[in-house]
Tab-separated table of C-alpha atoms in Angstrom:
chain	number	residue	atom	x	y	z
A	1461	MET	CA	42.706	-67.386	-61.903
A	1462	ASN	CA	38.683	-67.597	-61.371
A	1463	SER	CA	37.742	-64.364	-59.193
A	1464	HIS	CA	35.558	-66.577	-56.954
A	1465	ASN	CA	38.369	-68.878	-56.128
A	1466	ALA	CA	40.679	-65.941	-55.679
A	1467	ALA	CA	38.341	-64.367	-53.101
A	1468	ASN	CA	38.610	-67.659	-51.026
A	1469	LEU	CA	42.306	-66.819	-50.630
A	1470	LEU	CA	41.391	-63.131	-49.633
A	1471	SER	CA	40.800	-61.444	-46.071
A	1472	LEU	CA	38.759	-58.459	-45.405
A	1473	LEU	CA	40.152	-55.794	-43.195
A	1474	VAL	CA	37.910	-52.960	-42.275
A	1475	LEU	CA	39.501	-49.846	-40.658
A	1476	ALA	CA	37.220	-48.804	-38.192
A	1477	GLY	CA	39.639	-47.337	-35.553
A	1478	GLY	CA	40.383	-43.843	-36.951
A	1479	GLU	CA	40.491	-40.826	-34.909
A	1480	SER	CA	37.432	-39.334	-36.592
A	1481	SER	CA	38.804	-35.849	-36.090
A	1482	ARG	CA	36.851	-34.357	-39.010
A	1483	MET	CA	33.684	-36.029	-38.181
A	1484	GLY	CA	33.721	-35.409	-34.474
A	1485	TYR	CA	32.097	-38.704	-33.910
A	1486	ASN	CA	33.005	-42.306	-34.384
A	1487	LYS	CA	32.111	-42.954	-38.068
A	1488	ALA	CA	31.629	-46.626	-37.521
A	1489	TYR	CA	28.503	-46.098	-35.298
A	1490	LEU	CA	26.863	-43.524	-37.885
A	1491	PRO	CA	23.250	-44.747	-38.761
A	1492	TRP	CA	23.049	-46.189	-42.298
A	1493	ARG	CA	20.286	-48.281	-43.790
A	1494	GLY	CA	18.862	-49.399	-40.441
A	1495	LYS	CA	22.144	-50.377	-39.241
A	1496	THR	CA	25.378	-48.440	-38.961
A	1497	LEU	CA	28.240	-47.956	-41.228
A	1498	LEU	CA	30.210	-50.703	-39.990
A	1499	THR	CA	27.525	-53.188	-39.564
A	1500	ASP	CA	26.109	-52.473	-43.039
A	1501	LEU	CA	29.644	-52.572	-44.662
A	1502	LEU	CA	29.874	-56.114	-43.008
A	1503	CYS	CA	26.623	-57.266	-44.194
A	1504	ARG	CA	27.574	-56.303	-47.698
A	1505	SER	CA	30.647	-58.183	-47.549
A	1506	LEU	CA	28.803	-61.474	-47.472
A	1507	VAL	CA	28.612	-61.285	-51.254
A	1508	VAL	CA	32.371	-62.499	-51.049
A	1509	PRO	CA	33.642	-65.644	-49.493
A	1510	PHE	CA	36.523	-63.885	-47.599
A	1511	SER	CA	38.735	-66.343	-45.660
A	1512	SER	CA	38.652	-64.109	-42.641
A	1513	ILE	CA	36.970	-60.716	-41.664
A	1514	ILE	CA	39.012	-58.446	-39.370
A	1515	VAL	CA	37.822	-55.211	-38.062
A	1516	SER	CA	40.411	-52.732	-36.636
A	1517	ALA	CA	39.207	-50.715	-33.826
A	1518	ASN	CA	41.054	-49.274	-30.679
A	1519	ALA	CA	37.632	-48.989	-28.858
A	1520	SER	CA	34.951	-51.288	-27.988
A	1521	ILE	CA	32.960	-51.960	-30.958
A	1522	ASP	CA	29.033	-52.434	-30.661
A	1523	LEU	CA	27.924	-54.961	-32.840
A	1524	THR	CA	24.508	-55.453	-31.356
A	1525	ASN	CA	22.678	-54.378	-34.685
A	1526	LEU	CA	24.484	-57.024	-36.870
A	1527	PRO	CA	21.986	-59.259	-38.319
A	1528	GLY	CA	21.817	-62.952	-37.258
A	1529	GLN	CA	23.680	-64.694	-34.263
A	1530	LEU	CA	26.986	-63.411	-32.960
A	1531	GLU	CA	29.060	-65.799	-30.650
A	1532	VAL	CA	32.216	-64.896	-28.908
A	1533	ILE	CA	34.827	-67.402	-29.380
A	1534	ALA	CA	37.694	-65.919	-27.584
A	1535	ASP	CA	38.508	-62.665	-25.814
A	1536	LYS	CA	42.190	-62.281	-25.940
A	1537	SER	CA	42.160	-59.134	-23.959
A	1538	SER	CA	46.126	-59.187	-23.395
A	1539	GLU	CA	46.402	-59.249	-27.125
A	1540	LYS	CA	43.737	-56.542	-27.995
A	1541	ILE	CA	41.702	-59.390	-29.897
A	1542	LYS	CA	38.086	-60.552	-29.624
A	1543	GLU	CA	36.929	-63.190	-32.025
A	1544	TYR	CA	33.306	-63.941	-32.901
A	1545	PHE	CA	31.407	-66.565	-34.898
A	1546	TRP	CA	28.882	-64.898	-37.002
A	1547	THR	CA	26.006	-66.654	-38.455
A	1548	PRO	CA	24.070	-64.172	-40.847
A	1549	PRO	CA	20.130	-64.711	-41.429
A	1550	LYS	CA	21.146	-66.065	-44.766
A	1551	GLY	CA	24.469	-67.427	-46.024
A	1552	GLU	CA	27.491	-69.386	-44.419
A	1553	SER	CA	28.825	-68.653	-41.269
A	1554	ARG	CA	31.746	-66.295	-40.938
A	1555	THR	CA	34.744	-65.855	-38.484
A	1556	LEU	CA	34.932	-62.306	-37.406
A	1557	ALA	CA	37.778	-60.691	-35.352
A	1558	VAL	CA	38.095	-57.042	-33.752
A	1559	ILE	CA	41.691	-56.180	-33.096
A	1560	GLY	CA	43.379	-52.982	-31.586
A	1561	ASP	CA	46.432	-51.485	-32.686
A	1562	THR	CA	49.920	-51.977	-31.661
A	1563	PHE	CA	50.956	-48.580	-32.724
A	1564	PRO	CA	47.907	-46.402	-31.610
A	1565	HIS	CA	47.371	-42.902	-33.114
A	1566	CYS	CA	49.336	-43.884	-36.080
A	1567	GLY	CA	46.578	-43.773	-38.740
A	1568	PRO	CA	45.472	-46.661	-41.308
A	1569	LEU	CA	48.907	-48.302	-41.077
A	1570	SER	CA	48.449	-49.273	-37.596
A	1571	GLY	CA	45.464	-51.125	-38.131
A	1572	MET	CA	46.981	-52.763	-41.207
A	1573	GLU	CA	50.047	-53.956	-39.103
A	1574	ALA	CA	47.916	-55.347	-36.417
A	1575	ALA	CA	45.849	-57.240	-38.561
A	1576	MET	CA	48.566	-58.534	-40.593
A	1577	ARG	CA	50.698	-59.560	-37.671
A	1578	ALA	CA	47.773	-61.563	-36.051
A	1579	TYR	CA	46.044	-62.952	-39.057
A	1580	PRO	CA	48.290	-63.629	-41.972
A	1581	ALA	CA	46.803	-63.827	-45.337
A	1582	PRO	CA	48.108	-64.126	-49.103
A	1583	ARG	CA	46.071	-61.129	-49.917
A	1584	ARG	CA	43.608	-58.843	-48.290
A	1585	LEU	CA	41.071	-56.144	-49.283
A	1586	VAL	CA	41.591	-53.193	-46.969
A	1587	LEU	CA	38.598	-51.037	-46.785
A	1588	SER	CA	37.900	-47.565	-44.675
A	1589	VAL	CA	34.518	-47.924	-42.850
A	1590	ASP	CA	33.103	-44.776	-44.262
A	1591	LEU	CA	32.492	-46.099	-47.685
A	1592	PRO	CA	28.573	-46.445	-47.829
A	1593	PHE	CA	28.195	-47.184	-51.167
A	1594	TYR	CA	30.903	-49.828	-52.014
A	1595	ASP	CA	29.438	-52.958	-53.219
A	1596	PHE	CA	32.624	-55.170	-53.666
A	1597	SER	CA	32.189	-55.554	-57.353
A	1598	ALA	CA	35.724	-54.111	-57.888
A	1599	LEU	CA	37.068	-57.411	-56.678
A	1600	SER	CA	36.238	-58.942	-60.004
A	1601	ARG	CA	37.995	-56.446	-61.994
A	1602	PHE	CA	40.955	-56.265	-59.478
A	1603	LEU	CA	41.372	-60.158	-59.134
A	1604	THR	CA	41.299	-60.789	-63.198
A	1605	SER	CA	43.406	-57.805	-64.254
A	1606	THR	CA	46.305	-58.760	-66.259
A	1607	GLY	CA	49.382	-59.514	-63.863
A	1608	ALA	CA	47.128	-58.804	-60.737
A	1609	GLY	CA	49.185	-61.544	-58.842
A	1610	SER	CA	52.709	-59.973	-59.675
A	1611	TYR	CA	51.801	-56.665	-57.584
A	1612	GLU	CA	52.067	-56.085	-53.824
A	1613	ALA	CA	49.167	-53.735	-54.117
A	1614	ILE	CA	46.100	-53.112	-56.544
A	1615	VAL	CA	44.906	-49.443	-55.953
A	1616	PRO	CA	41.805	-47.972	-57.551
A	1617	VAL	CA	42.150	-44.530	-59.203
A	1618	VAL	CA	39.059	-42.420	-59.264
A	1619	ASN	CA	39.162	-39.265	-61.399
A	1620	GLY	CA	43.163	-38.874	-60.999
A	1621	LYS	CA	42.834	-39.783	-57.293
A	1622	GLU	CA	44.420	-42.922	-55.536
A	1623	ASN	CA	42.242	-44.765	-53.139
A	1624	PRO	CA	44.583	-46.737	-51.007
A	1625	LEU	CA	41.941	-47.512	-48.307
A	1626	ALA	CA	39.747	-49.594	-50.928
A	1627	ALA	CA	42.649	-51.693	-52.220
A	1628	VAL	CA	44.100	-55.135	-52.336
A	1629	TYR	CA	47.456	-55.749	-50.537
A	1630	THR	CA	49.614	-58.843	-50.150
A	1631	ASP	CA	51.246	-59.428	-46.928
A	1632	SER	CA	54.586	-58.760	-48.304
A	1633	VAL	CA	54.046	-55.124	-47.519
A	1634	TYR	CA	54.169	-56.048	-43.821
A	1635	LYS	CA	57.932	-55.258	-43.507
A	1636	LYS	CA	57.316	-51.883	-45.280
A	1637	ILE	CA	54.450	-50.941	-42.831
A	1638	ARG	CA	56.545	-52.066	-39.785
A	1639	ALA	CA	59.309	-49.735	-41.192
A	1640	ALA	CA	57.156	-46.999	-41.896
A	1641	LEU	CA	55.443	-46.951	-38.512
A	1642	GLN	CA	58.911	-47.200	-36.621
A	1643	SER	CA	60.013	-44.127	-38.800
A	1644	GLY	CA	57.371	-42.260	-38.110
A	1645	ASP	CA	56.140	-41.729	-41.696
A	1646	TYR	CA	52.572	-42.950	-41.651
A	1647	ARG	CA	51.568	-42.294	-45.337
A	1648	VAL	CA	49.788	-45.364	-46.699
A	1649	ARG	CA	51.468	-44.429	-50.060
A	1650	GLN	CA	54.888	-45.304	-48.770
A	1651	ILE	CA	53.921	-49.013	-48.553
A	1652	TYR	CA	52.945	-49.706	-52.265
A	1653	LYS	CA	54.700	-47.224	-54.388
A	1654	ASP	CA	57.370	-49.718	-55.666
A	1655	ALA	CA	55.129	-52.468	-56.767
A	1656	VAL	CA	51.685	-51.405	-57.384
A	1657	ARG	CA	48.985	-52.000	-59.996
A	1658	PHE	CA	46.684	-49.055	-60.528
A	1659	ILE	CA	43.135	-49.564	-61.919
A	1660	ASP	CA	41.002	-46.881	-63.132
A	1661	GLU	CA	37.602	-46.926	-61.342
A	1662	SER	CA	36.404	-43.495	-62.584
A	1663	ALA	CA	33.410	-45.217	-64.247
A	1664	TYR	CA	32.361	-46.390	-60.659
A	1665	ALA	CA	33.173	-43.241	-58.573
A	1666	HIS	CA	30.218	-43.258	-56.517
A	1667	GLN	CA	31.332	-46.603	-54.901
A	1668	TYR	CA	34.439	-44.749	-53.466
A	1669	VAL	CA	32.379	-41.621	-52.170
A	1670	ASN	CA	33.390	-41.496	-48.329
A	1671	THR	CA	31.738	-39.927	-45.382
A	1672	ASN	CA	34.405	-38.538	-43.325
A	1673	THR	CA	32.733	-35.151	-42.475
A	1674	PRO	CA	29.624	-34.232	-41.325
A	1675	VAL	CA	28.799	-32.626	-44.689
A	1676	ALA	CA	29.960	-35.531	-46.577
A	1677	TYR	CA	27.684	-37.729	-44.401
A	1678	LYS	CA	24.537	-35.531	-44.957
A	1679	ASP	CA	25.350	-35.757	-48.751
A	1680	ALA	CA	25.370	-39.548	-48.733
A	1681	LEU	CA	22.060	-39.610	-46.798
A	1682	ALA	CA	20.662	-37.204	-49.240
A	1683	TYR	CA	21.690	-39.302	-52.118
A	1684	GLU	CA	20.468	-42.664	-50.496
A	1685	THR	CA	17.087	-40.907	-49.421
A	1686	ASN	CA	16.479	-39.783	-52.761
A	1687	ARG	CA	17.129	-43.173	-54.241
A	1688	GLN	CA	14.617	-44.793	-52.264
A	1689	ARG	CA	11.884	-42.169	-53.479
A	1690	THR	CA	9.701	-42.431	-56.649
A	1691	VAL	CA	10.920	-39.229	-57.631
A	1692	PRO	CA	14.078	-37.287	-56.203
A	1693	VAL	CA	13.348	-34.056	-54.383
A	1694	ILE	CA	15.140	-31.097	-53.314
A	1695	SER	CA	13.664	-28.199	-50.998
A	1696	VAL	CA	14.549	-24.784	-51.331
A	1697	THR	CA	13.464	-22.960	-47.908
A	1698	ALA	CA	13.964	-19.776	-46.157
A	1699	ASP	CA	12.786	-18.312	-42.615
A	1700	SER	CA	11.278	-15.186	-44.303
A	1701	SER	CA	9.933	-13.843	-47.827
A	1702	GLY	CA	11.877	-11.870	-50.122
A	1703	THR	CA	15.173	-13.952	-49.680
A	1704	GLY	CA	15.107	-15.133	-53.301
A	1705	LYS	CA	13.697	-18.746	-53.017
A	1706	THR	CA	11.603	-18.563	-56.343
A	1707	ARG	CA	14.565	-16.673	-58.099
A	1708	LEU	CA	16.857	-19.737	-57.261
A	1709	CYS	CA	14.444	-22.354	-57.942
A	1710	VAL	CA	13.804	-20.811	-61.339
A	1711	ALA	CA	17.654	-20.605	-62.156
A	1712	LEU	CA	18.143	-24.236	-61.211
A	1713	ILE	CA	15.044	-25.249	-63.278
A	1714	ARG	CA	16.663	-23.624	-66.183
A	1715	ARG	CA	20.232	-25.021	-65.888
A	1716	LEU	CA	18.885	-28.505	-65.175
A	1717	THR	CA	16.526	-28.493	-68.035
A	1718	ALA	CA	19.513	-27.368	-70.264
A	1719	ARG	CA	21.294	-30.575	-68.839
A	1720	GLY	CA	18.393	-32.789	-70.163
A	1721	TYR	CA	16.587	-33.214	-66.818
A	1722	ALA	CA	12.854	-33.125	-66.761
A	1723	VAL	CA	12.131	-30.872	-63.868
A	1724	GLY	CA	9.205	-30.510	-61.632
A	1725	TYR	CA	8.131	-27.706	-59.107
A	1726	VAL	CA	6.049	-27.530	-56.131
A	1727	LYS	CA	5.028	-24.290	-54.527
A	1728	SER	CA	3.985	-24.262	-50.802
A	1729	THR	CA	1.862	-21.050	-49.884
A	1730	HIS	CA	-0.577	-20.273	-47.147
A	1731	HIS	CA	-2.679	-18.475	-49.515
A	1732	ASN	CA	-5.862	-19.549	-51.176
A	1733	VAL	CA	-4.928	-19.721	-55.174
A	1734	SER	CA	-7.933	-19.301	-57.636
A	1735	GLY	CA	-5.538	-19.793	-60.913
A	1736	GLU	CA	-2.222	-19.332	-62.459
A	1737	LYS	CA	-1.433	-15.727	-63.472
A	1738	PRO	CA	1.305	-14.500	-65.782
A	1739	GLY	CA	4.449	-13.690	-63.633
A	1740	SER	CA	3.306	-15.885	-60.758
A	1741	ASP	CA	5.900	-18.155	-59.490
A	1742	THR	CA	4.411	-21.417	-61.260
A	1743	TRP	CA	4.196	-19.259	-64.386
A	1744	LEU	CA	7.859	-18.392	-63.791
A	1745	ALA	CA	8.788	-22.059	-63.304
A	1746	LYS	CA	7.165	-23.249	-66.596
A	1747	ALA	CA	8.899	-20.520	-68.397
A	1748	ALA	CA	12.190	-21.823	-67.192
A	1749	GLY	CA	11.490	-25.115	-68.454
A	1750	ALA	CA	9.619	-27.148	-65.524
A	1751	VAL	CA	7.361	-29.858	-67.255
A	1752	ALA	CA	5.101	-30.247	-64.217
A	1753	VAL	CA	4.264	-27.521	-61.407
A	1754	TYR	CA	1.872	-27.610	-58.556
A	1755	ILE	CA	0.939	-24.974	-56.206
A	1756	ALA	CA	-0.101	-26.321	-52.517
A	1757	ALA	CA	-2.302	-23.775	-51.226
A	1758	ARG	CA	-3.981	-23.558	-47.847
A	1759	ALA	CA	-6.188	-26.755	-48.359
A	1760	ASP	CA	-2.944	-28.747	-48.834
A	1761	THR	CA	-0.361	-27.049	-46.369
A	1762	ASP	CA	-3.094	-27.089	-43.375
A	1763	ARG	CA	-2.999	-30.628	-43.197
A	1764	PRO	CA	-1.354	-32.144	-39.996
A	1765	ASP	CA	1.722	-33.717	-41.759
A	1766	LYS	CA	2.404	-30.752	-44.156
A	1767	SER	CA	5.827	-31.806	-45.270
A	1768	ARG	CA	4.347	-35.168	-46.353
A	1769	ALA	CA	1.649	-33.618	-48.344
A	1770	LEU	CA	4.333	-31.577	-50.400
A	1771	LEU	CA	6.419	-34.737	-50.764
A	1772	LEU	CA	3.519	-36.685	-52.185
A	1773	HIS	CA	2.756	-34.111	-54.875
A	1774	ALA	CA	6.129	-34.123	-55.885
A	1775	GLU	CA	6.442	-37.790	-56.085
A	1776	ALA	CA	3.445	-38.145	-58.325
A	1777	MET	CA	5.121	-35.899	-60.865
A	1778	PRO	CA	6.484	-37.777	-64.129
A	1779	VAL	CA	9.912	-36.034	-64.018
A	1780	ASP	CA	13.695	-36.625	-62.842
A	1781	VAL	CA	13.749	-34.096	-59.965
A	1782	VAL	CA	11.257	-31.790	-58.092
A	1783	PHE	CA	12.183	-28.590	-56.340
A	1784	ILE	CA	9.732	-27.896	-53.424
A	1785	GLU	CA	9.664	-24.158	-52.548
A	1786	THR	CA	8.724	-23.766	-49.020
A	1787	ARG	CA	9.254	-21.404	-45.984
A	1788	SER	CA	8.797	-24.045	-43.094
A	1789	ARG	CA	7.824	-27.539	-44.384
A	1790	ALA	CA	10.933	-28.583	-46.089
A	1791	VAL	CA	11.612	-32.134	-46.679
A	1792	PHE	CA	15.262	-33.519	-46.757
A	1793	PRO	CA	17.440	-32.771	-48.484
A	1794	ALA	CA	17.017	-29.077	-48.165
A	1795	ILE	CA	19.041	-26.020	-49.435
A	1796	LYS	CA	18.342	-22.901	-47.258
A	1797	ILE	CA	18.421	-19.477	-48.278
A	1798	LEU	CA	19.797	-17.024	-45.526
A	1799	ALA	CA	19.185	-13.275	-45.344
A	1800	PRO	CA	22.096	-10.720	-45.336
A	1801	GLY	CA	23.663	-11.247	-41.956
A	1802	GLU	CA	21.789	-14.414	-41.079
A	1803	ALA	CA	24.003	-17.245	-39.676
A	1804	PRO	CA	23.309	-20.960	-40.701
A	1805	PRO	CA	21.224	-22.705	-37.864
A	1806	PRO	CA	23.073	-24.778	-35.304
A	1807	ALA	CA	23.551	-28.433	-36.714
A	1808	ASP	CA	21.004	-29.898	-34.276
A	1809	GLU	CA	18.387	-27.575	-35.615
A	1810	GLY	CA	19.296	-28.011	-39.226
A	1811	GLU	CA	19.000	-31.744	-39.881
A	1812	LYS	CA	17.048	-31.483	-43.110
A	1813	ILE	CA	19.679	-28.840	-44.514
A	1814	THR	CA	22.614	-29.972	-46.501
A	1815	ALA	CA	23.711	-26.568	-47.930
A	1816	VAL	CA	23.058	-22.939	-47.584
A	1817	VAL	CA	22.964	-20.029	-50.062
A	1818	SER	CA	23.894	-16.577	-48.730
A	1819	PRO	CA	25.305	-13.419	-49.986
A	1820	GLU	CA	27.890	-13.686	-47.186
A	1821	PRO	CA	28.347	-17.426	-46.707
A	1822	PRO	CA	30.280	-18.596	-43.706
A	1823	THR	CA	33.895	-19.017	-44.442
A	1824	ALA	CA	34.017	-22.242	-42.904
A	1825	THR	CA	31.350	-24.630	-41.501
A	1826	ASN	CA	31.487	-28.505	-40.905
A	1827	ASP	CA	27.658	-29.073	-41.072
A	1828	TYR	CA	26.592	-27.441	-44.572
A	1829	ARG	CA	27.722	-26.738	-47.948
A	1830	CYS	CA	28.171	-23.102	-48.633
A	1831	PHE	CA	27.262	-20.953	-51.700
A	1832	THR	CA	26.514	-17.504	-53.028
A	1833	PRO	CA	23.353	-16.898	-55.163
A	1834	ALA	CA	25.544	-16.118	-58.114
A	1835	ASN	CA	26.932	-19.717	-57.838
A	1836	ILE	CA	24.154	-21.315	-59.788
A	1837	ARG	CA	26.534	-23.628	-61.762
A	1838	GLU	CA	28.120	-24.984	-58.678
A	1839	ILE	CA	24.629	-25.307	-56.933
A	1840	SER	CA	23.336	-27.192	-59.789
A	1841	GLU	CA	26.255	-29.497	-59.994
A	1842	TYR	CA	25.872	-30.063	-56.206
A	1843	ILE	CA	22.326	-30.833	-56.591
A	1844	ILE	CA	23.267	-33.437	-59.685
A	1845	SER	CA	25.380	-35.036	-57.250
A	1846	LEU	CA	22.545	-35.797	-54.895
A	1847	LEU	CA	20.481	-37.628	-57.833
A	1848	PRO	CA	20.720	-41.172	-58.055
A	1849	ALA	CA	22.390	-42.319	-61.206
A	1850	GLU	CA	20.435	-43.931	-63.946
């Protein structure tokens, strides 16, 4: 079957009604690319001619930043359904429905049950709202795979992990969903374990990155921010001198250079500098493998927008990634080195920080990745995960 024609028989269900217990905030409303995770996902869905678009949500959904015109067709309050006629700025108009659960507080299966009951469809793509990089290209691989039409579910597997909330289901699983909900077994895997086609999507792993915690959301923002830059940038910062900023930068430069990356280094200082000396920070960076270095002395850092000045120097370097070492002028994303006994900053004061490095890292934090100075391999792998793929 032609994948485009098959898509016309496919409905889209976006699950946006989760409890967001790990995030602590409704994920559907998280800012993303000038919209929200929900409205950006809906805009991305326009590349596929879905027969219908359903949003599962148990609270009132704000669609005001959805581009184009949105007209209410019907408000079926007694049935927890609101239907819209959505006319995007470009492309054909779509019918969009927002529906509440019949079985509240029962996880993804409750949203699937409500959508399948109210809007039957031969097949539907079920997506969690927290997939900021999903571009719908997987559908062509799913719908043209051998025997795709004979399975109740087509589930992507990424590096050995099943992703049932980015999968295609037939409505024949509806009875299984009802039975699972009534029995109190809310595991999604229960509904597809008997008739499923698994497709290895490891080559497209980034599409399945989700943002279900504050840390994961920051990481996604860091990746997206660096993707928009001329050169990706990572800040290394600390509140005081002597905490090991240069030592960490040098170790990371050496490791990423060994991995084949061309690395740059920008050092921020309040001193006047007359030239590079053996043993200086920039000298150490070069010795570690940095192919471009710059020291931003007082003339640069006294500018009104000091962080912007550092970023401009970094983005002018002909490299794959730049480390900016600075005490107080970090640009996002930043790794903060903590002094012994120093606690990570509160989330509202650490918006630029995605990770902390400390001899005594917190045993648990919802706001930052945590490393010790000895974890150079882990820190370097984390940094690589924030760099846009070529």
